[in-house]
Every structure is written in structure tokens, then in C-alpha cells.
Short mmCIF file of C-alpha atoms in Angstrom, two decimals:
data_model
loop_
_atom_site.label_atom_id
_atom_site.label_comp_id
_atom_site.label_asym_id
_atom_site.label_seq_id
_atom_site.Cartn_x
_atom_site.Cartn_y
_atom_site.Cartn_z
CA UNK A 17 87.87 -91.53 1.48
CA UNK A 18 86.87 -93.25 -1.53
CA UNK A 19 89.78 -95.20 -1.81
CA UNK A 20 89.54 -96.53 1.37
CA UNK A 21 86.06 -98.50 0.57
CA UNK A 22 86.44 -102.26 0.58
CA UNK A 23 85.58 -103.24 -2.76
CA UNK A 24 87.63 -106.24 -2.59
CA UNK A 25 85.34 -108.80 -0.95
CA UNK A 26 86.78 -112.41 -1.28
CA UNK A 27 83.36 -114.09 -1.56
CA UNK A 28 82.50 -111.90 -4.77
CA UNK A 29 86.13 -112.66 -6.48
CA UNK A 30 85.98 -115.15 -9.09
CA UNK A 31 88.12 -118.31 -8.29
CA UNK A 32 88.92 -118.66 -11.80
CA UNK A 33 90.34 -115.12 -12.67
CA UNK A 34 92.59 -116.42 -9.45
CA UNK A 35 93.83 -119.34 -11.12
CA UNK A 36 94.83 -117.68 -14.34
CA UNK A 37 96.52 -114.31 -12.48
CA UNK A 38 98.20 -116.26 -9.94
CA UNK A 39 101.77 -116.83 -10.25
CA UNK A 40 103.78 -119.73 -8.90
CA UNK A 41 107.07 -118.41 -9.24
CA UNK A 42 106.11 -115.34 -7.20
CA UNK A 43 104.44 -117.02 -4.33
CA UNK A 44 107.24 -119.16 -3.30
CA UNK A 45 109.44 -116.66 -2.21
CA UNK A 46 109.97 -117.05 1.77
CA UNK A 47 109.55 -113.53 3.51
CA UNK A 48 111.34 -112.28 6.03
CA UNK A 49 109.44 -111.42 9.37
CA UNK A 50 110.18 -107.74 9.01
CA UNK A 51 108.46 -107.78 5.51
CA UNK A 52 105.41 -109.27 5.86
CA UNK A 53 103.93 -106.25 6.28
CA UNK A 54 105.84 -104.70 3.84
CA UNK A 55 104.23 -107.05 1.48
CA UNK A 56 100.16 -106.75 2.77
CA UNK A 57 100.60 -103.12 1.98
CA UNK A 58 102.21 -103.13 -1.33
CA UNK A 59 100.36 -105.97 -2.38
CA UNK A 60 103.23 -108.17 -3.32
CA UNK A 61 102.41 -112.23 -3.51
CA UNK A 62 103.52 -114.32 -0.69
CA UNK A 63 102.97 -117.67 0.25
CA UNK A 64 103.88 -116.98 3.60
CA UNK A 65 101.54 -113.45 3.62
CA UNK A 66 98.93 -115.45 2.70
CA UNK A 67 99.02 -118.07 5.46
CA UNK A 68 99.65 -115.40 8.22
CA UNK A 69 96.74 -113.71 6.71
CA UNK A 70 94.49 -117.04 6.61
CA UNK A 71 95.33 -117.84 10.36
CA UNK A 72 94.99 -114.42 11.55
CA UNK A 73 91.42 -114.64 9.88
CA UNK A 74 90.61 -117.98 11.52
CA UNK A 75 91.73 -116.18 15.04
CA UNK A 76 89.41 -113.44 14.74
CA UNK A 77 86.63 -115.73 13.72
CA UNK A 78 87.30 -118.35 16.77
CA UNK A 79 87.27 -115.08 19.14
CA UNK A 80 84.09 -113.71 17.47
CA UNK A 81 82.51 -117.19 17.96
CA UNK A 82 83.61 -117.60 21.30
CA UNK A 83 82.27 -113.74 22.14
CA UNK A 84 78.93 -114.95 20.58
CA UNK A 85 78.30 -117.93 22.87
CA UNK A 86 78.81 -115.85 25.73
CA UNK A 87 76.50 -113.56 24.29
CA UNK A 88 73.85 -116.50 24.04
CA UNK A 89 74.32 -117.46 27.49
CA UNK A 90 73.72 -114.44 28.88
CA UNK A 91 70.95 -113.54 26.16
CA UNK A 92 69.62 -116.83 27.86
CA UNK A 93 70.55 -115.36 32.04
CA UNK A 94 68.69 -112.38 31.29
CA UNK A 95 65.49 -114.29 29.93
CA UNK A 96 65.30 -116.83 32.94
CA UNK A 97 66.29 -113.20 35.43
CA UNK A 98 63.01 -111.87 33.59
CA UNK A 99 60.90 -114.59 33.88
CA UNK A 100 61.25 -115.23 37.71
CA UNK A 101 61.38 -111.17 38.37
CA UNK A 102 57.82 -111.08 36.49
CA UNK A 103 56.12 -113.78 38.58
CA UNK A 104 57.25 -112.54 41.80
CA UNK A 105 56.30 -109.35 41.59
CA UNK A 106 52.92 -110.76 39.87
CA UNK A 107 53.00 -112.47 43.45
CA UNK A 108 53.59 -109.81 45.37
CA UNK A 109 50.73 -107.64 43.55
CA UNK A 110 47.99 -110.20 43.89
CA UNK A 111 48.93 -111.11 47.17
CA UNK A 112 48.94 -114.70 45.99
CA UNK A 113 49.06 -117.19 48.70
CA UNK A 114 48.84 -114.49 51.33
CA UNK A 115 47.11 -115.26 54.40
CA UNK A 116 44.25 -113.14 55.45
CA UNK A 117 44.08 -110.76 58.16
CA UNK A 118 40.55 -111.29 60.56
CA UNK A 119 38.53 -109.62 62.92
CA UNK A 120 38.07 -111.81 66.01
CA UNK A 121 35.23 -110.19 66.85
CA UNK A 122 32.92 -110.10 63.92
CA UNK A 123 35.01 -112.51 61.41
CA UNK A 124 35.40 -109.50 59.47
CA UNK A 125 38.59 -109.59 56.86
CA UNK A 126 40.49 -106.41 57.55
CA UNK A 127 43.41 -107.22 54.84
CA UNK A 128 45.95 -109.79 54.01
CA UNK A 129 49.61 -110.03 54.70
CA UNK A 130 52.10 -110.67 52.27
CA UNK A 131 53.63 -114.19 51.80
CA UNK A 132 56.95 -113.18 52.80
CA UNK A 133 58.66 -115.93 50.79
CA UNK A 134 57.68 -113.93 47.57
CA UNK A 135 58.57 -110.46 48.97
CA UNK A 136 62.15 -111.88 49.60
CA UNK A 137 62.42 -113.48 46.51
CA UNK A 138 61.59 -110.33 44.79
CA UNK A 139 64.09 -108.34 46.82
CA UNK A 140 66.29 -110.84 45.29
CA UNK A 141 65.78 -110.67 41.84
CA UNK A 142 65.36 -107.19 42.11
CA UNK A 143 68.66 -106.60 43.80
CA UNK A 144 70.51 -108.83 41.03
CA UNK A 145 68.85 -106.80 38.35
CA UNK A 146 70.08 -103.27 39.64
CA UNK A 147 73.20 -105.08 40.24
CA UNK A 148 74.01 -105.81 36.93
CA UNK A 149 72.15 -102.71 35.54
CA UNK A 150 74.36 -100.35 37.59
CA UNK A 151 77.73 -101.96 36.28
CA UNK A 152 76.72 -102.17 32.82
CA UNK A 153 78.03 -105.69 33.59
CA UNK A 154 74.76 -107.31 30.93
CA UNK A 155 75.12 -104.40 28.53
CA UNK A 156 78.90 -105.08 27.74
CA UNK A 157 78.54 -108.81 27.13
CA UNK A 158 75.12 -108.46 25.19
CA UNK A 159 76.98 -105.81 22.80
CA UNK A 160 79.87 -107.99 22.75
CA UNK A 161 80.04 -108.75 19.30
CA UNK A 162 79.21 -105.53 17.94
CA UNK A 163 82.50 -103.82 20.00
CA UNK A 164 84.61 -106.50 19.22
CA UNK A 165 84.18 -106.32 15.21
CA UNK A 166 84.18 -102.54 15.41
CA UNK A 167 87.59 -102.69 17.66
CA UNK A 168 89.02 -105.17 14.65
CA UNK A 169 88.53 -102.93 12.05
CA UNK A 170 89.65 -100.34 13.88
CA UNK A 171 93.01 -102.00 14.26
CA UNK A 172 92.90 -103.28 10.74
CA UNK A 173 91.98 -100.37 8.71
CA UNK A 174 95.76 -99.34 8.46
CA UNK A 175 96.35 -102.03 6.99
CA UNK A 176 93.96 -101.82 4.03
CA UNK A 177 91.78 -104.75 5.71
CA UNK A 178 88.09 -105.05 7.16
CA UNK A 179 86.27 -108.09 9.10
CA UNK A 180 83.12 -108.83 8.55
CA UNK A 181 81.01 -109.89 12.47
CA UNK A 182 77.65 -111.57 10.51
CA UNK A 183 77.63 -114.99 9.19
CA UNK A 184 80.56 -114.53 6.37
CA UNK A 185 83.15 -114.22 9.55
CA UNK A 186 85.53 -113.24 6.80
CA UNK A 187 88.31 -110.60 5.85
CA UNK A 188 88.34 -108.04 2.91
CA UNK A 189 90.67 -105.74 1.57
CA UNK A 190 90.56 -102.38 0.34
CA UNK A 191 91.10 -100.69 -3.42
CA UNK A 192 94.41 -100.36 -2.43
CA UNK A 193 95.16 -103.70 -2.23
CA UNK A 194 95.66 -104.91 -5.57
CA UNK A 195 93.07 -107.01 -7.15
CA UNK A 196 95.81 -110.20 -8.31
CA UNK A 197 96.89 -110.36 -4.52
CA UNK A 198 93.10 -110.83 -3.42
CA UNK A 199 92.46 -113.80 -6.43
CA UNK A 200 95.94 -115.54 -5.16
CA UNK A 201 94.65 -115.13 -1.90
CA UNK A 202 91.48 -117.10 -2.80
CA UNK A 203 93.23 -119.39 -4.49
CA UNK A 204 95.80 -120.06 -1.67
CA UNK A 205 92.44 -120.53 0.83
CA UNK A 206 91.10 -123.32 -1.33
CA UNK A 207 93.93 -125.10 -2.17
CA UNK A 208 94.29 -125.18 1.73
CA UNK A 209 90.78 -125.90 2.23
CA UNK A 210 91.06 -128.70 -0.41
CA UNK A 211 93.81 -130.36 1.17
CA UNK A 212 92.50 -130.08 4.82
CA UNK A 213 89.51 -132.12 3.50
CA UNK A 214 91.18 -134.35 1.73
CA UNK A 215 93.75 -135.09 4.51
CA UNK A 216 90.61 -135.72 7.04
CA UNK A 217 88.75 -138.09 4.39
CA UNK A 218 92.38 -140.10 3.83
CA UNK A 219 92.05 -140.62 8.11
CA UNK A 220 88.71 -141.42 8.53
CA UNK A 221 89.70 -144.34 5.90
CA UNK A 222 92.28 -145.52 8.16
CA UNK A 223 90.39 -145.46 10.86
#
């Protein structure tokens, strides 16, 4: 079990061991399909490997984003279901703007009757709220995140690889990855990354 920790995190990899480890020669050998993974497990340097690996990470990360907002917006239904539950049944406690119920005879106030406006509006709410409580419908989509990085690494722990659901929205690799495939993996990223930015700066110029 040991060897199955992630110890190679690509934020704590030094760019520069990269540079010196990484081989040219190696990495522009073209893969076949049938040997890219092949190549993830035994470690060997790809060009290729490493751009299915960088888009594959940029997937997961546009799905975990996209999971998030809906978690937000839901975060944000269940606040606004809360708020309007608590003031109608704060209503329909206090009897607010109920109208009173009076003895012809003396004037005497015998009670009040409900404002049934409120009653039905908590009936509402309350019937949305069970609703969504019975299917488990809130539950899912709060947890969302949580289930979706723990499915992911799931999947990906056979293949020596772990994603990280907080902010770093990144992929790691375990010991039995070999170190000099992580470093030309980091150096591959921000070459890209480098070239990406520089490609958007040289269009904003013409533009």
C-alpha cells in the first residue's frame, strides 16, 4: 500500500530538475494508440502521452467546475427555499395579519383565523421541501463535487494517477510512476502554457 501513495505531486516538482532530465530525443517519438497506455504505466516519455494526459486533466477540471456551479446554484435554491419556509411559518405561528374572531354580543374576541394566504404558502414550501428531501434530489447535487472527485480517482488509481477536487484542480502520479516522466511532464505543461500565452498576446496585438 505504500507504494501506491502519490508522492509525485506536480506543483512540488522542481521545473528545473525537469529541464535538465528531460530528453528531446525521447519525447518525439509518435505513439501508437494502443500504447499510450503502455507508456503512462511504464513511465516511458511521450510527447503525445503527455498531451493526452494534459487534456484529459483540463476535462476533468472543466467537469469539476461545471459540477461546482451547479452546486452554487443550488447552495443558493436551498437558501432562498429556507428563507421563505421560515417567514411563513413565522406567519402562520403569530397569526400575523389574521383577522379576529368576535362576539356579536358582548364584542368579546373569541380567537383569530388564520390568513389563509400564508397557510397555503406554507403548504407550499413545505411540500417542495419534503419533495426534494424524499428524493435525495438536493443531497446529490450539494455533494456533487465530493462524488465526482472520489469516482475519478477511483477510475484513475489503476493507472498510477490521482485528481485533486480543491483549488489545485490538478493530477498526480504515484511512486510508481517514475520521477523523470513527472519533471518532462511539467516541462511539457509550461512550454504549452508559455506558448498559449504568447499566441493570445501576438492576437490581441493584431487586433
Amino acid at each position: 500500500m505504500a507504494n501506491r501513495t502519490p508522492v509525485w505531486d506536480i506543483s512540488q516538482v522542481e521545473k528545473v530538475q525537469a529541464s535538465k532530465n528531460f530528453n528531446a530525443n525521447t519525447t518525439n517519438q509518435k505513439p501508437t494508440s494502443s500504447s499510450k497506455l503502455h507508456n503512462l504505466r511504464n513511465g516511458q516519455i511521450n510527447v503525445q502521452t503527455y498531451y493526452d494526459i494534459y487534456i484529459f486533466e483540463e476535462r476533468l477540471k472543466q467537469n469539476l467546475l461545471q459540477i461546482k456551479k451547479i452546486q452554487r446554484n443550488y447552495r443558493i435554491i436551498t437558501l432562498v427555499w429556507a428563507t421563505f419556509f421560515s417567514y411563513f411559518l413565522w406567519c402562520f405561528v403569530t397569526y400575523k395579519n389574521s383577522s379576529a374572531i368576535i362576539n356579536q354580543e358582548n364584542g368579546e374576541i373569541l380567537g383569530y383565523k388564520r390568513n389563509k394566504i400564508y397557510t397555503v404558502c406554507l403548504l407550499i414550501t413545505s411540500s417542495i421541501g419534503l419533495y426534494y428531501l424524499i428524493t435525495g434530489k438536493i443531497q446529490r447535487k450539494l455533494n456533487g463535487p465530493s462524488r465526482f472527485t472520489q469516482q475519478c480517482n477511483k477510475t484513475l488509481k489503476p493507472f498510477n494517477l490521482q485528481f485533486h477536487g480543491d483549488h489545485k484542480y490538478r493530477l498526480s502520479f504515484y511512486r510508481r510512476i517514475p520521477r523523470r516522466f513527472v519533471e518532462g511532464y511539467i516541462l511539457f505543461v509550461t512550454e504549452l502554457k508559455k506558448r498559449s500565452k504568447l499566441k493570445k498576446e501576438m492576437q490581441n496585438k493584431k487586433e
